[in-house]
PDB file of C-alpha atoms in Angstrom:
ATOM      1  CA  MET D   1     107.515 101.240  60.655  1.00 86.00           C
ATOM      2  CA  ILE D   2     103.986 100.838  59.246  1.00 90.00           C
ATOM      3  CA  TYR D   3     103.204  97.878  56.907  1.00 93.00           C
ATOM      4  CA  LEU D   4     100.179  97.645  54.411  1.00 95.00           C
ATOM      5  CA  PHE D   5      99.468  93.989  53.633  1.00 95.00           C
ATOM      6  CA  TYR D   6      96.197  93.193  51.026  1.00 92.00           C
ATOM      7  CA  GLY D   7      95.505  91.260  47.905  1.00 87.00           C
ATOM      8  CA  GLU D   8      93.724  88.011  46.365  1.00 81.00           C
ATOM      9  CA  ASN D   9      95.744  85.382  47.488  1.00 86.00           C
ATOM     10  CA  SER D  10      95.147  85.273  51.444  1.00 85.00           C
ATOM     11  CA  PHE D  11      97.560  81.926  51.270  1.00 89.00           C
ATOM     12  CA  MET D  12     100.799  84.096  50.311  1.00 93.00           C
ATOM     13  CA  LEU D  13      99.573  86.955  52.632  1.00 93.00           C
ATOM     14  CA  GLN D  14      99.439  84.543  55.283  1.00 91.00           C
ATOM     15  CA  GLU D  15     103.428  82.772  55.181  1.00 94.00           C
ATOM     16  CA  LYS D  16     104.204  86.160  54.777  1.00 95.00           C
ATOM     17  CA  LEU D  17     103.207  87.475  58.427  1.00 94.00           C
ATOM     18  CA  ALA D  18     104.042  83.572  59.631  1.00 94.00           C
ATOM     19  CA  GLU D  19     108.103  84.654  58.420  1.00 94.00           C
ATOM     20  CA  LEU D  20     108.158  88.049  60.175  1.00 93.00           C
ATOM     21  CA  LYS D  21     106.782  86.078  63.240  1.00 94.00           C
ATOM     22  CA  ALA D  22     108.969  83.465  63.356  1.00 94.00           C
ATOM     23  CA  ARG D  23     111.698  85.626  62.690  1.00 93.00           C
ATOM     24  CA  TYR D  24     110.575  88.262  65.406  1.00 91.00           C
ATOM     25  CA  SER D  25     109.995  85.573  67.567  1.00 91.00           C
ATOM     26  CA  ALA D  26     113.378  83.760  67.202  1.00 91.00           C
ATOM     27  CA  LYS D  27     114.955  87.866  67.836  1.00 89.00           C
ATOM     28  CA  PHE D  28     112.812  88.116  71.047  1.00 86.00           C
ATOM     29  CA  SER D  29     111.205  84.557  72.904  1.00 80.00           C
ATOM     30  CA  SER D  30     109.160  86.648  75.728  1.00 78.00           C
ATOM     31  CA  GLY D  31     106.229  87.129  73.344  1.00 76.00           C
ATOM     32  CA  LEU D  32     105.294  89.851  75.913  1.00 81.00           C
ATOM     33  CA  ASN D  33     105.431  92.379  73.064  1.00 87.00           C
ATOM     34  CA  PHE D  34     103.637  90.444  70.571  1.00 91.00           C
ATOM     35  CA  TRP D  35      99.977  91.660  69.548  1.00 88.00           C
ATOM     36  CA  LYS D  36      97.503  90.032  67.097  1.00 91.00           C
ATOM     37  CA  VAL D  37      94.394  92.409  66.954  1.00 90.00           C
ATOM     38  CA  ASP D  38      91.165  92.312  64.952  1.00 88.00           C
ATOM     39  CA  LEU D  39      90.280  96.410  64.107  1.00 87.00           C
ATOM     40  CA  GLU D  40      86.718  95.854  63.592  1.00 78.00           C
ATOM     41  CA  GLU D  41      86.350  94.081  67.391  1.00 79.00           C
ATOM     42  CA  ASN D  42      89.476  95.773  69.193  1.00 77.00           C
ATOM     43  CA  PHE D  43      89.986  99.487  67.430  1.00 73.00           C
ATOM     44  CA  ASP D  44      90.539 101.117  70.783  1.00 78.00           C
ATOM     45  CA  GLN D  45      93.949  98.453  71.165  1.00 84.00           C
ATOM     46  CA  LEU D  46      95.670 100.359  68.438  1.00 86.00           C
ATOM     47  CA  GLU D  47      96.957 103.317  70.686  1.00 83.00           C
ATOM     48  CA  GLY D  48      97.461 101.501  73.509  1.00 81.00           C
ATOM     49  CA  ILE D  49      99.949  99.278  72.166  1.00 83.00           C
ATOM     50  CA  VAL D  50     101.951 102.107  70.309  1.00 80.00           C
ATOM     51  CA  GLY D  51     101.219 104.303  73.842  1.00 71.00           C
ATOM     52  CA  THR D  52     103.049 101.493  76.450  1.00 66.00           C
ATOM     53  CA  GLN D  53     106.026 101.610  77.856  1.00 61.00           C
ATOM     54  CA  SER D  54     107.681  98.199  77.052  1.00 57.00           C
ATOM     55  CA  MET D  55     109.880  96.485  80.185  1.00 57.00           C
ATOM     56  CA  PHE D  56     111.769  94.673  78.087  1.00 59.00           C
ATOM     57  CA  ALA D  57     114.624  95.615  75.717  1.00 64.00           C
ATOM     58  CA  GLU D  58     112.492  93.994  72.742  1.00 77.00           C
ATOM     59  CA  LYS D  59     110.519  95.279  69.175  1.00 86.00           C
ATOM     60  CA  LYS D  60     107.003  96.036  69.296  1.00 88.00           C
ATOM     61  CA  LEU D  61     105.590  93.685  66.703  1.00 92.00           C
ATOM     62  CA  ALA D  62     101.474  94.139  66.181  1.00 92.00           C
ATOM     63  CA  PHE D  63      99.900  92.029  63.101  1.00 94.00           C
ATOM     64  CA  LEU D  64      96.536  94.349  62.677  1.00 93.00           C
ATOM     65  CA  ARG D  65      93.738  93.079  60.651  1.00 91.00           C
ATOM     66  CA  GLY D  66      90.144  94.599  58.903  1.00 89.00           C
ATOM     67  CA  VAL D  67      92.231  98.096  58.184  1.00 90.00           C
ATOM     68  CA  PHE D  68      89.944  98.210  55.262  1.00 89.00           C
ATOM     69  CA  SER D  69      86.415  97.211  56.998  1.00 85.00           C
ATOM     70  CA  LEU D  70      86.906 100.823  59.340  1.00 87.00           C
ATOM     71  CA  ASN D  71      84.635 103.086  58.628  1.00 84.00           C
ATOM     72  CA  GLN D  72      85.747 107.000  58.006  1.00 87.00           C
ATOM     73  CA  SER D  73      85.333 108.239  61.721  1.00 88.00           C
ATOM     74  CA  GLU D  74      87.138 105.056  63.214  1.00 88.00           C
ATOM     75  CA  TRP D  75      89.940 105.708  59.557  1.00 90.00           C
ATOM     76  CA  ASN D  76      90.286 108.551  60.656  1.00 90.00           C
ATOM     77  CA  GLY D  77      91.170 107.905  64.594  1.00 89.00           C
ATOM     78  CA  VAL D  78      93.611 105.476  63.011  1.00 89.00           C
ATOM     79  CA  GLU D  79      95.427 107.893  60.674  1.00 90.00           C
ATOM     80  CA  LYS D  80      95.716 110.098  63.976  1.00 89.00           C
ATOM     81  CA  ILE D  81      97.668 107.785  66.031  1.00 87.00           C
ATOM     82  CA  LEU D  82      99.981 107.124  62.870  1.00 89.00           C
ATOM     83  CA  THR D  83     101.171 110.625  61.508  1.00 86.00           C
ATOM     84  CA  LYS D  84     102.387 111.369  65.162  1.00 81.00           C
ATOM     85  CA  PRO D  85     106.146 110.969  64.703  1.00 72.00           C
ATOM     86  CA  LYS D  86     106.868 109.216  67.983  1.00 71.00           C
ATOM     87  CA  VAL D  87     104.879 106.501  66.605  1.00 71.00           C
ATOM     88  CA  LYS D  88     105.729 106.843  62.097  1.00 66.00           C
ATOM     89  CA  GLU D  89     109.236 106.782  62.750  1.00 66.00           C
ATOM     90  CA  ASP D  90     109.522 104.558  65.984  1.00 68.00           C
ATOM     91  CA  GLN D  91     112.342 101.723  64.817  1.00 72.00           C
ATOM     92  CA  GLU D  92     111.617 100.005  67.648  1.00 81.00           C
ATOM     93  CA  VAL D  93     107.164  99.369  67.064  1.00 85.00           C
ATOM     94  CA  ILE D  94     106.445  97.848  63.678  1.00 89.00           C
ATOM     95  CA  LEU D  95     102.434  97.488  62.743  1.00 93.00           C
ATOM     96  CA  VAL D  96     101.838  95.188  59.953  1.00 94.00           C
ATOM     97  CA  PHE D  97      97.931  96.545  59.513  1.00 93.00           C
ATOM     98  CA  TYR D  98      96.208  93.809  56.983  1.00 92.00           C
ATOM     99  CA  SER D  99      93.127  92.699  54.850  1.00 86.00           C
ATOM    100  CA  ALA D 100      91.745  89.404  54.220  1.00 70.00           C
ATOM    101  CA  PRO D 101      90.929  89.361  50.392  1.00 62.00           C
ATOM    102  CA  SER D 102      87.010  89.853  50.866  1.00 56.00           C
ATOM    103  CA  GLU D 103      86.953  93.098  52.566  1.00 61.00           C
ATOM    104  CA  GLY D 104      85.927  95.065  49.773  1.00 54.00           C
ATOM    105  CA  ALA D 105      86.561  92.410  46.843  1.00 49.00           C
ATOM    106  CA  GLY D 106      84.211  93.443  44.235  1.00 47.00           C
ATOM    107  CA  SER D 107      82.312  96.054  46.039  1.00 48.00           C
ATOM    108  CA  ALA D 108      80.553  98.617  43.688  1.00 46.00           C
ATOM    109  CA  ASP D 109      79.914 100.917  46.720  1.00 63.00           C
ATOM    110  CA  LYS D 110      81.385 103.991  45.401  1.00 74.00           C
ATOM    111  CA  LYS D 111      82.037 104.932  49.270  1.00 78.00           C
ATOM    112  CA  LEU D 112      84.016 102.031  50.051  1.00 78.00           C
ATOM    113  CA  LEU D 113      86.275 101.943  46.867  1.00 80.00           C
ATOM    114  CA  GLU D 114      87.430 105.445  47.677  1.00 85.00           C
ATOM    115  CA  GLN D 115      87.761 104.785  51.679  1.00 85.00           C
ATOM    116  CA  ILE D 116      90.283 101.797  50.557  1.00 88.00           C
ATOM    117  CA  LYS D 117      91.778 103.901  47.578  1.00 89.00           C
ATOM    118  CA  LYS D 118      92.551 106.552  50.691  1.00 91.00           C
ATOM    119  CA  ILE D 119      93.835 103.823  52.936  1.00 92.00           C
ATOM    120  CA  LYS D 120      96.360 102.439  50.544  1.00 93.00           C
ATOM    121  CA  ASP D 121      97.678 106.453  49.126  1.00 94.00           C
ATOM    122  CA  PHE D 122      98.571 106.776  53.330  1.00 94.00           C
ATOM    123  CA  PHE D 123      99.793 103.537  52.952  1.00 93.00           C
ATOM    124  CA  LYS D 124     102.303 104.092  50.123  1.00 93.00           C
ATOM    125  CA  LYS D 125     103.139 108.072  51.371  1.00 91.00           C
ATOM    126  CA  ASN D 126     103.798 106.807  55.140  1.00 89.00           C
ATOM    127  CA  GLY D 127     105.058 103.014  55.381  1.00 90.00           C
ATOM    128  CA  LYS D 128     105.386 100.117  52.935  1.00 92.00           C
ATOM    129  CA  VAL D 129     102.856  98.162  50.848  1.00 94.00           C
ATOM    130  CA  GLU D 130     102.736  94.684  49.460  1.00 94.00           C
ATOM    131  CA  GLU D 131     100.327  93.307  47.135  1.00 93.00           C
ATOM    132  CA  PHE D 132      99.550  89.280  46.583  1.00 92.00           C
ATOM    133  CA  LYS D 133      98.214  88.485  44.297  1.00 87.00           C
ATOM    134  CA  ASN D 134      97.110  85.276  42.715  1.00 81.00           C
ATOM    135  CA  PHE D 135      99.520  83.344  40.819  1.00 85.00           C
ATOM    136  CA  ASP D 136      99.154  82.368  37.137  1.00 80.00           C
ATOM    137  CA  ARG D 137      99.617  78.732  35.897  1.00 79.00           C
ATOM    138  CA  SER D 138     103.430  80.100  35.258  1.00 86.00           C
ATOM    139  CA  HIS D 139     103.809  81.645  38.134  1.00 91.00           C
ATOM    140  CA  MET D 140     102.139  78.497  40.380  1.00 90.00           C
ATOM    141  CA  VAL D 141     103.621  75.980  38.674  1.00 92.00           C
ATOM    142  CA  LYS D 142     107.185  77.679  39.575  1.00 95.00           C
ATOM    143  CA  TRP D 143     105.760  77.990  43.479  1.00 96.00           C
ATOM    144  CA  ALA D 144     104.322  74.475  43.643  1.00 96.00           C
ATOM    145  CA  THR D 145     107.722  73.200  42.142  1.00 96.00           C
ATOM    146  CA  GLN D 146     109.580  74.461  45.260  1.00 96.00           C
ATOM    147  CA  GLU D 147     106.853  73.619  47.853  1.00 96.00           C
ATOM    148  CA  ALA D 148     107.565  69.851  46.405  1.00 96.00           C
ATOM    149  CA  GLU D 149     110.993  70.219  46.717  1.00 95.00           C
ATOM    150  CA  LYS D 150     110.718  71.333  50.596  1.00 94.00           C
ATOM    151  CA  ILE D 151     108.189  68.560  51.320  1.00 93.00           C
ATOM    152  CA  GLY D 152     110.926  66.101  49.679  1.00 93.00           C
ATOM    153  CA  LEU D 153     108.367  64.843  46.849  1.00 95.00           C
ATOM    154  CA  LYS D 154     109.649  64.208  43.390  1.00 95.00           C
ATOM    155  CA  ILE D 155     106.866  65.029  40.553  1.00 95.00           C
ATOM    156  CA  ASN D 156     108.506  66.222  37.324  1.00 95.00           C
ATOM    157  CA  THR D 157     106.992  69.794  35.971  1.00 94.00           C
ATOM    158  CA  ALA D 158     104.844  68.075  33.108  1.00 93.00           C
ATOM    159  CA  ASN D 159     102.780  66.388  35.730  1.00 93.00           C
ATOM    160  CA  LEU D 160     103.317  69.113  38.044  1.00 93.00           C
ATOM    161  CA  ALA D 161     101.099  71.581  35.568  1.00 88.00           C
ATOM    162  CA  TYR D 162      99.308  68.402  34.836  1.00 85.00           C
ATOM    163  CA  LEU D 163      98.130  68.267  38.870  1.00 89.00           C
ATOM    164  CA  ILE D 164      97.251  72.630  38.580  1.00 84.00           C
ATOM    165  CA  ASP D 165      95.372  72.135  35.176  1.00 74.00           C
ATOM    166  CA  ASN D 166      93.183  69.954  37.242  1.00 75.00           C
ATOM    167  CA  ALA D 167      93.367  71.028  40.629  1.00 80.00           C
ATOM    168  CA  GLY D 168      92.781  74.716  40.152  1.00 74.00           C
ATOM    169  CA  LEU D 169      94.850  77.800  40.646  1.00 75.00           C
ATOM    170  CA  ASP D 170      94.391  77.693  44.798  1.00 79.00           C
ATOM    171  CA  CYS D 171      97.309  77.920  46.973  1.00 88.00           C
ATOM    172  CA  TYR D 172      95.646  76.362  49.925  1.00 86.00           C
ATOM    173  CA  ARG D 173      94.080  72.813  47.230  1.00 84.00           C
ATOM    174  CA  ILE D 174      97.684  73.288  45.307  1.00 91.00           C
ATOM    175  CA  ILE D 175      99.508  72.410  49.244  1.00 93.00           C
ATOM    176  CA  ASN D 176      97.597  70.037  50.168  1.00 90.00           C
ATOM    177  CA  GLU D 177      97.512  68.359  47.543  1.00 91.00           C
ATOM    178  CA  LEU D 178     101.427  67.994  47.664  1.00 95.00           C
ATOM    179  CA  LYS D 179     101.344  67.071  51.029  1.00 93.00           C
ATOM    180  CA  LYS D 180      98.835  64.180  49.684  1.00 92.00           C
ATOM    181  CA  LEU D 181     101.054  63.069  47.671  1.00 94.00           C
ATOM    182  CA  ALA D 182     103.971  62.602  49.306  1.00 93.00           C
ATOM    183  CA  LEU D 183     102.096  61.076  52.106  1.00 91.00           C
ATOM    184  CA  PHE D 184     100.584  58.790  49.193  1.00 89.00           C
ATOM    185  CA  LYS D 185     104.295  58.123  47.865  1.00 87.00           C
ATOM    186  CA  PRO D 186     106.995  59.093  49.747  1.00 87.00           C
ATOM    187  CA  GLN D 187     110.147  59.110  47.910  1.00 84.00           C
ATOM    188  CA  GLN D 188     108.665  58.262  45.050  1.00 91.00           C
ATOM    189  CA  GLU D 189     107.523  59.738  41.970  1.00 94.00           C
ATOM    190  CA  ILE D 190     104.889  60.505  41.058  1.00 94.00           C
ATOM    191  CA  SER D 191     103.312  59.080  37.841  1.00 92.00           C
ATOM    192  CA  ARG D 192     100.250  60.786  35.715  1.00 89.00           C
ATOM    193  CA  SER D 193      97.721  57.791  36.605  1.00 89.00           C
ATOM    194  CA  ASP D 194      98.600  58.693  40.378  1.00 89.00           C
ATOM    195  CA  LEU D 195      97.276  62.395  40.177  1.00 89.00           C
ATOM    196  CA  ASP D 196      94.294  60.640  37.623  1.00 81.00           C
ATOM    197  CA  ILE D 197      93.232  58.608  41.328  1.00 81.00           C
ATOM    198  CA  LEU D 198      94.591  60.480  43.874  1.00 84.00           C
ATOM    199  CA  VAL D 199      93.360  64.407  42.313  1.00 82.00           C
ATOM    200  CA  GLU D 200      89.610  65.479  42.152  1.00 70.00           C
ATOM    201  CA  LYS D 201      89.190  67.887  39.287  1.00 68.00           C
ATOM    202  CA  GLU D 202      88.040  71.185  39.841  1.00 66.00           C
ATOM    203  CA  VAL D 203      85.421  70.935  37.025  1.00 64.00           C
ATOM    204  CA  GLU D 204      83.687  68.026  38.957  1.00 67.00           C
ATOM    205  CA  ALA D 205      84.463  69.948  42.506  1.00 67.00           C
ATOM    206  CA  SER D 206      82.319  72.789  41.662  1.00 73.00           C
ATOM    207  CA  VAL D 207      79.532  70.133  40.400  1.00 79.00           C
ATOM    208  CA  PHE D 208      79.631  68.617  43.452  1.00 79.00           C
ATOM    209  CA  ARG D 209      79.488  71.150  46.078  1.00 82.00           C
ATOM    210  CA  THR D 210      76.852  72.648  43.565  1.00 85.00           C
ATOM    211  CA  THR D 211      75.362  69.570  44.060  1.00 85.00           C
ATOM    212  CA  ASP D 212      75.261  69.907  48.087  1.00 83.00           C
ATOM    213  CA  ALA D 213      73.985  73.033  47.737  1.00 86.00           C
ATOM    214  CA  LEU D 214      71.004  71.988  45.839  1.00 87.00           C
ATOM    215  CA  ALA D 215      70.438  68.813  48.117  1.00 85.00           C
ATOM    216  CA  GLN D 216      70.236  71.770  51.143  1.00 84.00           C
ATOM    217  CA  LYS D 217      67.982  73.682  49.420  1.00 84.00           C
ATOM    218  CA  ASN D 218      70.231  76.735  49.312  1.00 89.00           C
ATOM    219  CA  ILE D 219      70.043  78.405  46.156  1.00 90.00           C
ATOM    220  CA  PRO D 220      72.164  81.286  46.602  1.00 90.00           C
ATOM    221  CA  LEU D 221      75.138  79.102  46.842  1.00 88.00           C
ATOM    222  CA  ALA D 222      74.098  76.931  43.951  1.00 89.00           C
ATOM    223  CA  LEU D 223      73.617  79.970  42.014  1.00 90.00           C
ATOM    224  CA  LYS D 224      77.245  80.519  42.965  1.00 87.00           C
ATOM    225  CA  CYS D 225      78.313  77.416  42.084  1.00 85.00           C
ATOM    226  CA  LEU D 226      77.553  77.983  38.463  1.00 88.00           C
ATOM    227  CA  GLY D 227      78.675  81.665  37.944  1.00 86.00           C
ATOM    228  CA  GLU D 228      82.567  80.549  38.816  1.00 81.00           C
ATOM    229  CA  HIS D 229      81.774  77.914  35.798  1.00 80.00           C
ATOM    230  CA  TRP D 230      80.517  80.809  33.336  1.00 84.00           C
ATOM    231  CA  ARG D 231      83.497  83.174  34.353  1.00 77.00           C
ATOM    232  CA  ASN D 232      86.371  80.019  33.536  1.00 71.00           C
ATOM    233  CA  ASN D 233      84.268  80.433  30.770  1.00 71.00           C
ATOM    234  CA  GLU D 234      83.228  76.581  31.033  1.00 74.00           C
ATOM    235  CA  ASP D 235      80.913  75.205  27.739  1.00 78.00           C
ATOM    236  CA  PRO D 236      77.158  74.849  29.894  1.00 87.00           C
ATOM    237  CA  LEU D 237      76.700  71.700  28.036  1.00 86.00           C
ATOM    238  CA  MET D 238      79.578  69.971  30.123  1.00 81.00           C
ATOM    239  CA  ILE D 239      78.211  71.356  33.066  1.00 85.00           C
ATOM    240  CA  LEU D 240      74.963  69.704  32.657  1.00 89.00           C
ATOM    241  CA  ASN D 241      76.333  66.263  31.473  1.00 86.00           C
ATOM    242  CA  MET D 242      78.387  66.560  34.929  1.00 84.00           C
ATOM    243  CA  LEU D 243      74.694  67.232  36.662  1.00 90.00           C
ATOM    244  CA  VAL D 244      73.259  64.053  34.200  1.00 89.00           C
ATOM    245  CA  TRP D 245      76.115  61.591  35.166  1.00 86.00           C
ATOM    246  CA  GLN D 246      76.174  62.701  39.069  1.00 87.00           C
ATOM    247  CA  PHE D 247      72.319  62.175  39.621  1.00 91.00           C
ATOM    248  CA  ARG D 248      72.470  59.131  37.408  1.00 91.00           C
ATOM    249  CA  ASN D 249      75.357  58.363  40.087  1.00 89.00           C
ATOM    250  CA  LEU D 250      72.622  58.702  42.739  1.00 92.00           C
ATOM    251  CA  ILE D 251      69.542  57.552  41.401  1.00 94.00           C
ATOM    252  CA  LYS D 252      72.265  53.761  41.433  1.00 93.00           C
ATOM    253  CA  THR D 253      73.352  54.408  44.958  1.00 93.00           C
ATOM    254  CA  ALA D 254      70.138  55.084  45.840  1.00 93.00           C
ATOM    255  CA  ASP D 255      69.126  51.836  44.787  1.00 93.00           C
ATOM    256  CA  LEU D 256      72.048  49.786  46.096  1.00 93.00           C
ATOM    257  CA  ILE D 257      71.410  51.509  49.815  1.00 92.00           C
ATOM    258  CA  SER D 258      67.562  50.078  49.647  1.00 92.00           C
ATOM    259  CA  GLN D 259      69.601  46.829  49.089  1.00 92.00           C
ATOM    260  CA  LYS D 260      71.178  47.016  51.977  1.00 89.00           C
ATOM    261  CA  LEU D 261      75.005  47.098  50.159  1.00 89.00           C
ATOM    262  CA  SER D 262      77.822  48.542  51.950  1.00 86.00           C
ATOM    263  CA  GLN D 263      80.384  51.155  50.709  1.00 84.00           C
ATOM    264  CA  ASP D 264      82.555  49.128  49.103  1.00 84.00           C
ATOM    265  CA  SER D 265      80.519  47.045  47.020  1.00 87.00           C
ATOM    266  CA  ILE D 266      78.478  50.312  46.065  1.00 89.00           C
ATOM    267  CA  THR D 267      81.962  51.468  44.326  1.00 85.00           C
ATOM    268  CA  GLN D 268      82.781  48.538  43.002  1.00 85.00           C
ATOM    269  CA  LYS D 269      79.049  48.008  41.190  1.00 87.00           C
ATOM    270  CA  LEU D 270      79.609  51.591  40.044  1.00 85.00           C
ATOM    271  CA  GLY D 271      83.298  51.524  39.264  1.00 79.00           C
ATOM    272  CA  ILE D 272      83.846  54.570  40.977  1.00 75.00           C
ATOM    273  CA  LYS D 273      86.479  56.304  43.623  1.00 70.00           C
ATOM    274  CA  PRO D 274      85.838  55.048  46.750  1.00 73.00           C
ATOM    275  CA  TRP D 275      85.209  58.978  48.633  1.00 70.00           C
ATOM    276  CA  LEU D 276      82.891  59.442  45.583  1.00 75.00           C
ATOM    277  CA  ALA D 277      81.429  57.019  46.966  1.00 82.00           C
ATOM    278  CA  GLY D 278      81.386  57.882  50.477  1.00 82.00           C
ATOM    279  CA  LYS D 279      79.780  61.629  48.793  1.00 81.00           C
ATOM    280  CA  ASN D 280      77.009  59.911  47.523  1.00 86.00           C
ATOM    281  CA  ILE D 281      76.035  57.841  50.720  1.00 89.00           C
ATOM    282  CA  SER D 282      75.819  60.895  51.801  1.00 85.00           C
ATOM    283  CA  THR D 283      73.878  63.287  49.399  1.00 87.00           C
ATOM    284  CA  VAL D 284      71.558  60.483  48.631  1.00 90.00           C
ATOM    285  CA  LYS D 285      69.917  60.943  52.178  1.00 89.00           C
ATOM    286  CA  ASN D 286      68.833  64.603  51.521  1.00 88.00           C
ATOM    287  CA  PHE D 287      66.725  62.843  48.472  1.00 89.00           C
ATOM    288  CA  SER D 288      63.863  60.610  47.886  1.00 91.00           C
ATOM    289  CA  MET D 289      63.924  58.249  44.774  1.00 93.00           C
ATOM    290  CA  ALA D 290      60.912  59.981  43.556  1.00 92.00           C
ATOM    291  CA  LYS D 291      63.075  63.227  43.889  1.00 91.00           C
ATOM    292  CA  LEU D 292      66.383  62.122  42.105  1.00 92.00           C
ATOM    293  CA  LYS D 293      63.871  61.208  39.175  1.00 92.00           C
ATOM    294  CA  SER D 294      62.005  63.508  38.516  1.00 92.00           C
ATOM    295  CA  ILE D 295      65.696  65.986  38.958  1.00 93.00           C
ATOM    296  CA  TYR D 296      67.001  63.667  36.447  1.00 91.00           C
ATOM    297  CA  GLN D 297      63.498  64.104  33.689  1.00 92.00           C
ATOM    298  CA  GLU D 298      64.102  67.711  34.837  1.00 92.00           C
ATOM    299  CA  LEU D 299      67.487  67.590  33.504  1.00 92.00           C
ATOM    300  CA  ALA D 300      66.716  66.060  30.156  1.00 91.00           C
ATOM    301  CA  GLU D 301      64.305  68.244  29.613  1.00 92.00           C
ATOM    302  CA  ALA D 302      67.464  71.148  30.155  1.00 91.00           C
ATOM    303  CA  ASP D 303      69.081  69.556  28.084  1.00 90.00           C
ATOM    304  CA  ILE D 304      66.569  69.642  25.078  1.00 92.00           C
ATOM    305  CA  ALA D 305      66.333  72.915  25.614  1.00 90.00           C
ATOM    306  CA  ILE D 306      69.621  74.157  25.160  1.00 90.00           C
ATOM    307  CA  LYS D 307      69.939  72.001  21.637  1.00 88.00           C
ATOM    308  CA  THR D 308      66.858  72.910  20.636  1.00 90.00           C
ATOM    309  CA  GLY D 309      67.637  76.522  20.993  1.00 89.00           C
ATOM    310  CA  GLN D 310      64.647  77.060  23.135  1.00 91.00           C
ATOM    311  CA  LYS D 311      66.615  78.500  26.253  1.00 90.00           C
ATOM    312  CA  ASP D 312      70.242  79.549  26.385  1.00 90.00           C
ATOM    313  CA  GLY D 313      72.752  77.236  28.355  1.00 90.00           C
ATOM    314  CA  ARG D 314      73.418  79.466  31.170  1.00 91.00           C
ATOM    315  CA  GLU D 315      69.779  80.042  31.231  1.00 92.00           C
ATOM    316  CA  ALA D 316      68.322  76.707  31.301  1.00 92.00           C
ATOM    317  CA  LEU D 317      70.401  75.375  33.820  1.00 92.00           C
ATOM    318  CA  GLU D 318      70.131  78.712  36.310  1.00 92.00           C
ATOM    319  CA  ASP D 319      66.240  77.496  35.577  1.00 92.00           C
ATOM    320  CA  PHE D 320      66.938  74.374  36.912  1.00 92.00           C
ATOM    321  CA  VAL D 321      68.606  75.526  40.337  1.00 92.00           C
ATOM    322  CA  TYR D 322      65.566  77.314  40.850  1.00 91.00           C
ATOM    323  CA  SER D 323      62.795  75.010  39.957  1.00 89.00           C
ATOM    324  CA  PHE D 324      64.344  73.312  43.781  1.00 85.00           C
ATOM    325  CA  LEU D 325      62.364  76.580  45.047  1.00 79.00           C
ATOM    326  CA  ASN D 326      59.740  74.495  44.793  1.00 71.00           C
TER     327      ASN D 326
END
């Protein structure tokens, strides 16, 4: 039996693999006939798995990662193995090929895309295929409701939707937020104010990632973060205002640090959340006060350029990022 699992939703894909492994382990506890193979590193191991005779009356289960990364020659070798009658029809050997979301994602390489299509078509014809798509908002709310019930978290649908609107549609992020909330208020109803205190908004998080990237002079990463805002159709002026707010806080933080104030005192004086104060204290180590003030001035100039029509909003922010090359 052969399977292909692929798709953008790596959380649900990994959950499916874990479910298969748990069911297999419950029936065959020795674990001697289970393999997890990275095809990019151990391509030749597949033939050994299907060809080895088991000493036990157990099914074989193999998870084989990286099928979309195989070149034409390697795939031809895999296809030759999988089309052998004893492999294709063997109910005692379960081969689960799966692909990480990054493999071939967004590729403009025509040959690679054709290769991936060829692999998908093979599995559709000779095995079973399951695609794991990212959730839209309504599906995310439904899934998160089920996950909240599993861990005993009390939260109504409206507040759950509010959480998702602020945290985004990443399953890993949502499950971590649910667990955090469950620890914060075990057996108690989660309120809107609880969410405002505990959940970092996704747009804010992306702006912080941009600031962190700039602190490290990682221009490609900072541009990638801006690209996330553009793909979400977010207003460049809103992003600019958040950057202004962030660097203004960094200047204030640097000033308070120079006064040798504690993190608790900085948190209180700035009126921000403790985690943000901690993040700011860590970030300002990468800037001198003069540099922070210079950056703040550049943001003010970008604001004027956008509002007077001298520059498009996206262009102004991208130019701001490129200025860190100097």
